[in-house]
XYZ file of C-alpha atoms in Angstrom:
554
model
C 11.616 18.735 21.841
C 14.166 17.569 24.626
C 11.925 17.706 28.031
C 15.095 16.159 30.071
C 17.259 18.596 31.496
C 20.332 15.944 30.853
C 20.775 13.508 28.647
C 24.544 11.505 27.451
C 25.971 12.823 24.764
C 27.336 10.826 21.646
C 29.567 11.719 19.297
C 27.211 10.503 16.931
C 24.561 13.136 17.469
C 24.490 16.734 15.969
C 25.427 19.844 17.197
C 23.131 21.652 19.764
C 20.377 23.139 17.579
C 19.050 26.822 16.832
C 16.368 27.504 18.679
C 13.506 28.557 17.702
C 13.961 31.955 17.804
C 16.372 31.757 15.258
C 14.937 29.999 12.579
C 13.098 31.994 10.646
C 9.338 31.340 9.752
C 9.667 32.918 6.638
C 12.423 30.746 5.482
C 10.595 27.072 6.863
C 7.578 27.969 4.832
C 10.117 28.785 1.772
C 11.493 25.246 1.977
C 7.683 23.611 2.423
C 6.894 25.303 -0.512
C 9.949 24.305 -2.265
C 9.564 20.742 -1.335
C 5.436 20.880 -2.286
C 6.302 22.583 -5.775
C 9.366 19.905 -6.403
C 6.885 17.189 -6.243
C 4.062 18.482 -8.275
C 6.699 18.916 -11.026
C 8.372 15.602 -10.372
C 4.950 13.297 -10.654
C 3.273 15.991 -13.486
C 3.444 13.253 -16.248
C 1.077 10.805 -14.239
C -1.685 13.538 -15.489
C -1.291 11.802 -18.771
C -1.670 8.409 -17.384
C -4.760 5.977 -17.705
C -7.131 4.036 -15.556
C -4.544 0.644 -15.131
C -6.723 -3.371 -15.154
C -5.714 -3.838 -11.684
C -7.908 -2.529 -9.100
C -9.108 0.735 -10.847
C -11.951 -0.970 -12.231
C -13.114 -1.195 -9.126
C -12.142 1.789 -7.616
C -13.039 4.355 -10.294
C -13.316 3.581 -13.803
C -16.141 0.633 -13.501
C -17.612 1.656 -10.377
C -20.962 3.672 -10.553
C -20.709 4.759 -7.216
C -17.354 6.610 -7.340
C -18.610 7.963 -10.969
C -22.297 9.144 -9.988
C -20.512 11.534 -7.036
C -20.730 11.956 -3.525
C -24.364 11.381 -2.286
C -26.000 10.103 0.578
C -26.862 6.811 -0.458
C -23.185 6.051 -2.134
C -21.975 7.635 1.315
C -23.810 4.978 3.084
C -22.880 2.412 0.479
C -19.192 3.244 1.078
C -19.949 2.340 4.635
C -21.293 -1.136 4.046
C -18.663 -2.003 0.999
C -16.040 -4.475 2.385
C -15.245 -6.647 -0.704
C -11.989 -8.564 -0.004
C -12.260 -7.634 3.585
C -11.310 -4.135 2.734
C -12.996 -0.977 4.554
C -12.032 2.074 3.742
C -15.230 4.658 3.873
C -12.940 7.912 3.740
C -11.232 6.696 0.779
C -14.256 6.215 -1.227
C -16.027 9.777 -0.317
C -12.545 10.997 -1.394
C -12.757 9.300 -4.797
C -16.413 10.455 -4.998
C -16.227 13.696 -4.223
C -13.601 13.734 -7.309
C -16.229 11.958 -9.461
C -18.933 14.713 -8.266
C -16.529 18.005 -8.883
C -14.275 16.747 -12.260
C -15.995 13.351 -13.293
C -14.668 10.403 -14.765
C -11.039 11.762 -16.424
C -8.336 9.376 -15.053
C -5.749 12.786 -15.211
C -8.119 13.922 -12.085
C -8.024 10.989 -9.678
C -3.764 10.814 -10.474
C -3.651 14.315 -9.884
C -5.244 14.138 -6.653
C -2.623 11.225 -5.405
C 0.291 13.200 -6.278
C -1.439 16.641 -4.383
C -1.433 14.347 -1.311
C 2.061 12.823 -1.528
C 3.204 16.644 -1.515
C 1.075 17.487 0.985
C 2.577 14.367 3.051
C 6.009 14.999 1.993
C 5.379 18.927 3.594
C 3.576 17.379 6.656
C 6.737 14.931 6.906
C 9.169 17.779 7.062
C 7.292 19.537 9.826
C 6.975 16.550 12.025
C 10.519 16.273 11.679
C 11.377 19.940 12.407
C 8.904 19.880 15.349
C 10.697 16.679 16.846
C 14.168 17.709 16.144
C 14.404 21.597 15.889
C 16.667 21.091 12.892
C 15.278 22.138 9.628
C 17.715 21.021 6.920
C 18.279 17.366 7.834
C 14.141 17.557 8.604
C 13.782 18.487 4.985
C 16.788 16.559 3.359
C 14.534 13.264 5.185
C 11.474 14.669 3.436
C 12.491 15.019 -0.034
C 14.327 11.675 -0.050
C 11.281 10.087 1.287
C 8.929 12.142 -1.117
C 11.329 11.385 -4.204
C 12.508 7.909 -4.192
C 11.238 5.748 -6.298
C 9.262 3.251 -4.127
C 6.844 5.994 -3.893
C 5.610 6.248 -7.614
C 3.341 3.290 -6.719
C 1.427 4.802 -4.584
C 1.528 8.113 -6.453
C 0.879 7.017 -9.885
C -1.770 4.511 -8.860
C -5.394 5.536 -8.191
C -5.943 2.556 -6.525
C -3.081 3.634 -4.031
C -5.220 6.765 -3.243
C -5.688 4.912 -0.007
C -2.227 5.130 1.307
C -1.650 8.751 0.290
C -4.883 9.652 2.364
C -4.463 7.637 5.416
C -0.581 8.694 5.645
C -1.901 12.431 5.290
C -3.934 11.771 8.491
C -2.018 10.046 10.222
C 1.071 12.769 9.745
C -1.412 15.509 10.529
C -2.593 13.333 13.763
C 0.550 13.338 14.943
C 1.742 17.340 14.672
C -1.376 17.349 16.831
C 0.127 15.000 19.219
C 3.559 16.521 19.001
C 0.852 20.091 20.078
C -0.522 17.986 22.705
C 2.533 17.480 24.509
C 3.589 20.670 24.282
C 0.902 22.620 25.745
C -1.017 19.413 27.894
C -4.466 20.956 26.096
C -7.442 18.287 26.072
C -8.103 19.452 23.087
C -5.052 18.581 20.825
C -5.474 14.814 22.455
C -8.649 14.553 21.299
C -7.850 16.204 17.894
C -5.075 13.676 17.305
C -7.373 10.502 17.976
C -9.844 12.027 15.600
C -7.631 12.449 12.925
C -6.186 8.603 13.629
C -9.755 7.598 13.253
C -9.870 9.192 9.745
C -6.726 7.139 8.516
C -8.215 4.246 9.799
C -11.069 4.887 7.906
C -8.920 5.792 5.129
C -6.906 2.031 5.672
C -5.916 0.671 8.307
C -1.970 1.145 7.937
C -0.909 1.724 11.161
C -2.389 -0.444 14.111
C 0.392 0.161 16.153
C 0.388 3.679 15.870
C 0.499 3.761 20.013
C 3.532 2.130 20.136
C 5.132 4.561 17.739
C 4.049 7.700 19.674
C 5.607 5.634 23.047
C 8.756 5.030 20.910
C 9.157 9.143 20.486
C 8.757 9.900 23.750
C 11.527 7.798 24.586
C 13.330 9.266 21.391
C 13.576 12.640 20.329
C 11.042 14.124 22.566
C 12.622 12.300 25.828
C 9.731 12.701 27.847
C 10.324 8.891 29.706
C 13.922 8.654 30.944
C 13.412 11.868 33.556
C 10.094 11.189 34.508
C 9.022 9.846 37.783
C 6.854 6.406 37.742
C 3.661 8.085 38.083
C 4.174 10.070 34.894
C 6.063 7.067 32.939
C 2.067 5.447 34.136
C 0.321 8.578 32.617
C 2.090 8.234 29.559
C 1.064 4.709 29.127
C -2.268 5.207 30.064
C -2.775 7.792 27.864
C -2.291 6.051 24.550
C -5.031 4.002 25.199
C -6.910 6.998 23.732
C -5.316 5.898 20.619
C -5.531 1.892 21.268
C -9.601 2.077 21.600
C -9.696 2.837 17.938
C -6.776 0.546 16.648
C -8.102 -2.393 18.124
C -11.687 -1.815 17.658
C -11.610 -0.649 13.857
C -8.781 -2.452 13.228
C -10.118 -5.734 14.798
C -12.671 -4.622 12.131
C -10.673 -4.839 8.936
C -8.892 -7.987 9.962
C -12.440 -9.850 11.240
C -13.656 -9.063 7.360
C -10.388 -10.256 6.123
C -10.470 -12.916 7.605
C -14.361 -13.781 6.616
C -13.501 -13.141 3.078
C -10.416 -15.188 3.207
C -7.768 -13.063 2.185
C -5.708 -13.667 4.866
C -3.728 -17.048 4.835
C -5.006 -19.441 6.974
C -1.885 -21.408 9.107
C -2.681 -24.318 7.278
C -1.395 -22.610 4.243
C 1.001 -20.437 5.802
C 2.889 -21.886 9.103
C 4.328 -19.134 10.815
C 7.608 -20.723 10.290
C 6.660 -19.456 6.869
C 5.147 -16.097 8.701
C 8.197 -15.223 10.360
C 10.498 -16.309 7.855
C 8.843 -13.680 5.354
C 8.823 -10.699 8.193
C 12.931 -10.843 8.109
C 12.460 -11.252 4.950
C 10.634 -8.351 4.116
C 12.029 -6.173 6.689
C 15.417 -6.817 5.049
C 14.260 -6.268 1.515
C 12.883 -3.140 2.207
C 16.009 -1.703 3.576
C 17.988 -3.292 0.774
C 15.297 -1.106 -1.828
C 15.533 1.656 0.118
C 19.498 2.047 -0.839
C 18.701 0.536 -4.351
C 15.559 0.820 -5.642
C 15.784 -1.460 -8.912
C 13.441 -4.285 -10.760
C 10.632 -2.848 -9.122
C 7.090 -4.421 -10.486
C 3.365 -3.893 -9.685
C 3.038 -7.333 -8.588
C 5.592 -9.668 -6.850
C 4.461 -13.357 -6.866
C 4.261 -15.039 -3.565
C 6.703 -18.099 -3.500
C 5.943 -19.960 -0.226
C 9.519 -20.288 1.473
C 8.708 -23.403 2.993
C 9.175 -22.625 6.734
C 12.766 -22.077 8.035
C 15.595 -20.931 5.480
C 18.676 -19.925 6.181
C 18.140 -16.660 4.359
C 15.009 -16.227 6.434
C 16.766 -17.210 9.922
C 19.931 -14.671 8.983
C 17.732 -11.539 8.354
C 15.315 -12.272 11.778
C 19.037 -12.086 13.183
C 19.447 -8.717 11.521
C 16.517 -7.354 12.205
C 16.384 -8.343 16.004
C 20.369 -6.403 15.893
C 19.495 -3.375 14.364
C 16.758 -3.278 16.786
C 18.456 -3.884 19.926
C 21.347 -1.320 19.128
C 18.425 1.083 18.546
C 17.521 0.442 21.798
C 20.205 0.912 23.097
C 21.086 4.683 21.104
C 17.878 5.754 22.521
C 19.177 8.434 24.478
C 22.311 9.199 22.911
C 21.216 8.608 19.111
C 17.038 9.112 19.443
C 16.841 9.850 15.760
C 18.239 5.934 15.043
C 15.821 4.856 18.149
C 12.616 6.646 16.597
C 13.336 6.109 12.694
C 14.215 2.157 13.139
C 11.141 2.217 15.591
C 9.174 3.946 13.036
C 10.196 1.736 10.174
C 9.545 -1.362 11.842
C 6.053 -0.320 13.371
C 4.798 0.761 10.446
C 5.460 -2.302 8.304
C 4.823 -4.849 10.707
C 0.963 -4.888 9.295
C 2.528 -5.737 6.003
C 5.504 -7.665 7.064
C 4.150 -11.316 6.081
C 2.902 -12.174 9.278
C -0.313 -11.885 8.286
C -0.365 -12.722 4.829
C -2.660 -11.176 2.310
C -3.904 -12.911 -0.903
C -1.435 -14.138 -3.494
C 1.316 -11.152 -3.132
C 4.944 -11.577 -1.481
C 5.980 -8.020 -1.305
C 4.951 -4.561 -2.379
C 5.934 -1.194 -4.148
C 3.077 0.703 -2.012
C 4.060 -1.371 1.465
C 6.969 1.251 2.175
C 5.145 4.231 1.758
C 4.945 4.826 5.537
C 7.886 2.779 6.876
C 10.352 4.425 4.356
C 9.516 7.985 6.375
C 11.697 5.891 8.984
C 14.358 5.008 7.085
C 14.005 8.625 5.607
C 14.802 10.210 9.449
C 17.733 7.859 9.833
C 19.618 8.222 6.655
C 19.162 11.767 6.572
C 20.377 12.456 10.146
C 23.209 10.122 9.556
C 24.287 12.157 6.655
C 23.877 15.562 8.820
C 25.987 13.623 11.215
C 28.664 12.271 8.719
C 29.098 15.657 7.000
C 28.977 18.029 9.647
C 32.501 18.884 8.860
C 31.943 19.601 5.244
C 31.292 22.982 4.437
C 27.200 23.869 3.836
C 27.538 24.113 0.054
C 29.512 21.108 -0.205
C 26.822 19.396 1.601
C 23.559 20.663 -0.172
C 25.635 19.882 -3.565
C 25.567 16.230 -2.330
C 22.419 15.968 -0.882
C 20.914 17.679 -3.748
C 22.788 15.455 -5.931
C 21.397 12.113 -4.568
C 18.137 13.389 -4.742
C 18.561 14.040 -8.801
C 19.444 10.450 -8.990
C 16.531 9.272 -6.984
C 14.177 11.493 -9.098
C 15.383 10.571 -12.074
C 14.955 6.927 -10.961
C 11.178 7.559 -10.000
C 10.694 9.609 -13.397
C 11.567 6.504 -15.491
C 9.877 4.084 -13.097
C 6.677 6.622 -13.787
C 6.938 5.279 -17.175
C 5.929 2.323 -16.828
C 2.588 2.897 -14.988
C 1.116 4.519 -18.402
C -1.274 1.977 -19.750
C -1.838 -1.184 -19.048
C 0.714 -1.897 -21.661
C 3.535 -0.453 -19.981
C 2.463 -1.877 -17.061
C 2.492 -5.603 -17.392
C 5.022 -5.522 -20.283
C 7.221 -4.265 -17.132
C 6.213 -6.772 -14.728
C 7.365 -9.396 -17.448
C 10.956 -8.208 -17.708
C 11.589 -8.028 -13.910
C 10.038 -11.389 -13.895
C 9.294 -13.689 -16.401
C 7.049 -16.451 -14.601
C 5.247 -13.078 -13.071
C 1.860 -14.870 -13.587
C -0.480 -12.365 -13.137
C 0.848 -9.624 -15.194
C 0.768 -12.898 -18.169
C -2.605 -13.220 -17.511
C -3.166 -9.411 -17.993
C -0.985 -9.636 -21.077
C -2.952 -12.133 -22.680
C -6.187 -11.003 -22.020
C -5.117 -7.664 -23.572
C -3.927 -9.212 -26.177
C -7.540 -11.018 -26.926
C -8.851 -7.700 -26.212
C -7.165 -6.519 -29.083
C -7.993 -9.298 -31.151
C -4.372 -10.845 -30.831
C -5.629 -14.251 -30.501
C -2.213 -16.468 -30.927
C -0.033 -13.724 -28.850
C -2.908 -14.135 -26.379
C -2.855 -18.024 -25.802
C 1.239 -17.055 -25.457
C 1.110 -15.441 -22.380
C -1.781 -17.341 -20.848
C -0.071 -21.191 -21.429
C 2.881 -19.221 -19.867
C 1.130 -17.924 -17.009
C -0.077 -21.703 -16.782
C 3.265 -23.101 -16.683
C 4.471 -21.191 -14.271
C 1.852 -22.987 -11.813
C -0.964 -19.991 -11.752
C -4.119 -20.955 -10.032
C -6.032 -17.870 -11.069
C -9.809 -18.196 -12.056
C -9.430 -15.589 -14.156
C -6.712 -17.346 -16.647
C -8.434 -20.705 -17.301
C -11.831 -18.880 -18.054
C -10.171 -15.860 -20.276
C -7.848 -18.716 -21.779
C -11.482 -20.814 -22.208
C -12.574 -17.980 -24.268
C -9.412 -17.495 -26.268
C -9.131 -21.260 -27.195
C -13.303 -21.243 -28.489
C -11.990 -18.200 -30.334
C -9.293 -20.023 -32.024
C -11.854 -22.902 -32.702
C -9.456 -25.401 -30.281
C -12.640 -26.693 -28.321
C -11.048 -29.509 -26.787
C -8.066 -26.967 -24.575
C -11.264 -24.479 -24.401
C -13.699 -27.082 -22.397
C -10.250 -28.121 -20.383
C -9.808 -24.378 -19.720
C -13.585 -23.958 -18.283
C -13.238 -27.367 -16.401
C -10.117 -26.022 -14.674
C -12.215 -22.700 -14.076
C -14.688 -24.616 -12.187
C -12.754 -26.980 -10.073
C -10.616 -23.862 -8.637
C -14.648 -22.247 -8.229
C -17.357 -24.035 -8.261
C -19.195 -20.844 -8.167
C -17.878 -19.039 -10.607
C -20.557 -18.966 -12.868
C -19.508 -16.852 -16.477
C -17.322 -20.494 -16.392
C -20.032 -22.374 -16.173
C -22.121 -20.203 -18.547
C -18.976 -20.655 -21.375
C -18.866 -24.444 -21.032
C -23.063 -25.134 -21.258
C -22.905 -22.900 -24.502
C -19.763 -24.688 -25.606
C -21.510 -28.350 -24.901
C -24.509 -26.748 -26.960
C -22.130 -26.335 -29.880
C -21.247 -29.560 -29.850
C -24.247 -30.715 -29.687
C -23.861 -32.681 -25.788
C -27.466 -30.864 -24.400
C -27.146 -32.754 -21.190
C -23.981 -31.308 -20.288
C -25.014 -28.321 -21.513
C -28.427 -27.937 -19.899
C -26.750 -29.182 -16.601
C -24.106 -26.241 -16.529
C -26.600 -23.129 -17.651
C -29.517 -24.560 -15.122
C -26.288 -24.387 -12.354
C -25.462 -21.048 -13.405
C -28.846 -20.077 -13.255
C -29.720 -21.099 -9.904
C -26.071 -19.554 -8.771
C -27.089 -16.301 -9.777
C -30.891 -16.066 -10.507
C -31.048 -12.261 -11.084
C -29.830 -12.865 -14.486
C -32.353 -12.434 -16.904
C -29.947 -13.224 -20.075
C -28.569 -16.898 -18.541
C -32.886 -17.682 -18.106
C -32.916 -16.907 -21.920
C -29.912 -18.312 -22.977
C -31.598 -21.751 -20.972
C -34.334 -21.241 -23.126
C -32.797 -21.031 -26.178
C -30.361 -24.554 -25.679
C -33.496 -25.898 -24.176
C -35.466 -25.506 -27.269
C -32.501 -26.315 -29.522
C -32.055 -29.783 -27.808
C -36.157 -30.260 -28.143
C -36.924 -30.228 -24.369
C -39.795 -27.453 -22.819
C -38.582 -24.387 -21.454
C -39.145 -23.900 -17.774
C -37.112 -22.980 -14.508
C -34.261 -24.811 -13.602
């Protein structure tokens, strides 16, 4: 949508394109269906997949409110929940109204993530073809984006139903922009902010999302460089229509992060650290994008204590690719907008403002990769233009077989739980969490000795999680080793004073030793920590008789 009557020309750009007239309707709705169909087939297996014991718990498979259905109280409920400083209403009605119409089968909630990512990958290739008038390269970008395997995270995980549905809206927010400044309608501005609200509410990806819609018109729909100052004002002005609800709901999300301490405080994390990890990341995410292997559900984060070389080098990178961007704004606007896209949309997730005990993730690129998506596919258009058309679908379409192939086997490994952390293992060996997910499926399953394995690994390779020492606790009373047990608890408790099932563990293993004061002293804490619980008043009762004192409240 070029509204300048003269722009420079580089030989870097593509021919002049159809117009409109001349593509055919018939045959864009041909390749959306194509694209839609290839991946439903592509992400089919996930169908077979299970609930995973990371985060779907919580989401679906343990949560009554998701199971029960949609309903006005768990509507309102989804309102209020923001464990972990996460608020995401739209997601949960989304996940409920699956609950209400096909209940609690985990082949449901994965089929519904991969009906969105083809829905995305279709909205993708029509933002493309409405920015660029091109349809090929628009729908080369959208298949590599919709078929690489970065993606399957997102995809295969229910958990991840949050990025598929706030990328849907957002994509379908923007076509309505891209309407807007076509026809100048009220109504298509307002439409657009609406559906931005929705992805907000769906998670709060994209808080710059202004800045990206200012980056295209100075791009591809080169609505800035022929405009006088009064509408280069207007055009500023106008995305505050947009800003209102970036800042204000996601002010939101980051106030209850911040209250519920998931973000790193700069005591923890200098931003020397900070910015060392967003060149970091940026580069790593361009270096996945070209070769997307050793990819794990969870990356440990390893602080990188302030200023590395490494660190300094890709902030150098970065800041180059993005001033030659700048630069190709007129003459290359797909380069401008993509790299302008990518960087946008992963600044939130860049390291900056670092989240809970994770480095890097799968699920991150979902949105920035469109970016990289609209680059490397225009740069192939570019780069091939003198290859004849068969000779370039057979290579594009070949590429995308090895990237599909790639996210089939990397599907694979988001099965079972099983799959899943036995995964994380190989890419990474000191991986503590998935160890602590090993070995606590391993007592699940009675394993006892292959459970203590992986949860003195996990300890050795310096994991402060709760969740080990007390499941470790348990596993060493199991094995009848009371002494590493009551270190286990003891280590529970001084990373959480509060966490009581630790405290509960160690009074009833003080009990069986026969030490009542200890014992008494940790059940009458966890009682007054959580005095709802009917079973640790009776359990009191019970060690209090046993050690001959009178029952009564703590």
């Amino acid at each position: 949508m070029n509204l300048s009557p003269e722009r420079p020309v580089s030989a870097l750009e593509l021919p002049e394109r159809p117009s409109r007239a001349r593509t055919s309707r018939r045959a864009l709705v041909g390749a959306a269906l194509l694209l839609w169909g290839g991946v439903l087939w592509l992400y089919a297996p996930a169908r077979r997949f299970d609930y995973v014991d990371f985060d779907d718990g919580v989401y679906v498979s343990g949560n009554a409110h998701v199971l029960t259905g949609l309903s006005i109280s768990n509507a309102l409920w989804a309102v209020t929940w923001n464990e972990g400083g996460n608020w995401h209403p739209v997601t949960w009605w989304s996940l409920m109204l699956d609950g209400t119409l096909f209940g609690a089968r985990p082949a449901v909630f994965h089929m519904v993530n991969v009906v969105f990512h083809g829905l995305n990958a279709v909205l993708f290739f029509g933002v493309l073809v409405v920015l660029t008038g091109r349809w090929w390269p628009a729908l080369a970008a959208a298949a590599l984006f919709a078929v690489h395997p970065l993606r399957v995270e997102s995809v295969a995980w229910i958990t991840e139903r949050k990025d598929v549905l706030a990328s849907f809206f957002l994509l379908v927010s923007l076509l309505a922009y891209l309407r807007y400044v076509r026809r100048r309608r009220a109504r298509w501005l307002g439409s657009s902010v609406a559906l931005y609200i929705l992805s907000l509410m769906s998670k709060a990806v994209a808080p710059a999302y202004p800045l990206l819609l200012l980056a295209l018109d100075f791009g591809p729909l080169d609505r800035w460089a022929s405009a006088p100052w009064k509408a280069r004002l207007r055009m500023v002005v106008e995305k505050m229509a947009w800003w209102i609800p970036a800042a204000g709901l996601g002010g939101l999300v980051a106030f209850l992060q911040w209250r519920a301490g998931t973000v790193a405080s700069l005591a923890d994390t200098p931003w020397s650290s900070r910015f060392t990890l967003l060149g970091l990341s940026a580069c790593r995410y361009v270096l996945q994008f070209f070769w997307p292997v050793n990819l794990s559900f969870f990356y440990p984060y390893r602080d990188p204590g302030g200023w590395t070389l490494p660190g300094v080098l890709a902030l150098l990178g970065v800041a180059g690719v993005t001033f030659a961007a700048w630069r190709s704004r007129r003459t290359m606007p797909w380069f401008f907008s993509g790299w302008a896209w990518y960087l946008l949309t992963l600044l939130p997730v860049s390291g900056l403002l670092r989240l809970g005990g994770v480095a890097f993730a799968d699920h991150y690129t979902y949105l920035p990769h469109m970016g990289l998506s609209f680059i490397l596919a225009w740069l192939f258009a570019v780069a091939t233009r003198r290859i004849p058309a068969a000779g370039r679908v057979m290579l594009a379409a070949g590429i995308l077989l090895v990237l599909a192939s790639g996210s089939r086997r990397q599907m694979q490994f988001w099965q079972n739980n099983e799959t899943l952390f036995q995964r994380a293992v190989q890419v990474d060996p000191a991986n503590d969490l998935a160890l602590t997910n090993l070995g606590a499926l391993r007592a699940q399953q009675g394993r006892i000795a292959e459970a203590l394995e992986f949860f003195e690994r996990a300890m050795a390779a310096g994991s402060r999680d709760v969740l080990l020492y007390f499941n470790a606790g348990n596993a060493y009373m199991t094995a009848g080793d009371e002494p590493r047990a009551e270190k286990a608890f003891t280590t529970a408790l001084a990373l959480d004073p509060l966490f009581v099932p630790a405290g509960r563990n160690l009074g009833l293993l003080y009990a069986r030793q026969g030490r009542w004061e200890e014992a008494l002293y940790c059940l009458q804490t966890a009682c007054r920590l959580n005095p709802e619980d009917a079973g640790l008043f009776r359990l009191l009762e019970t060690v209090q008789q046993a050690a001959g004192q009178p029952s009564g409240a703590p």
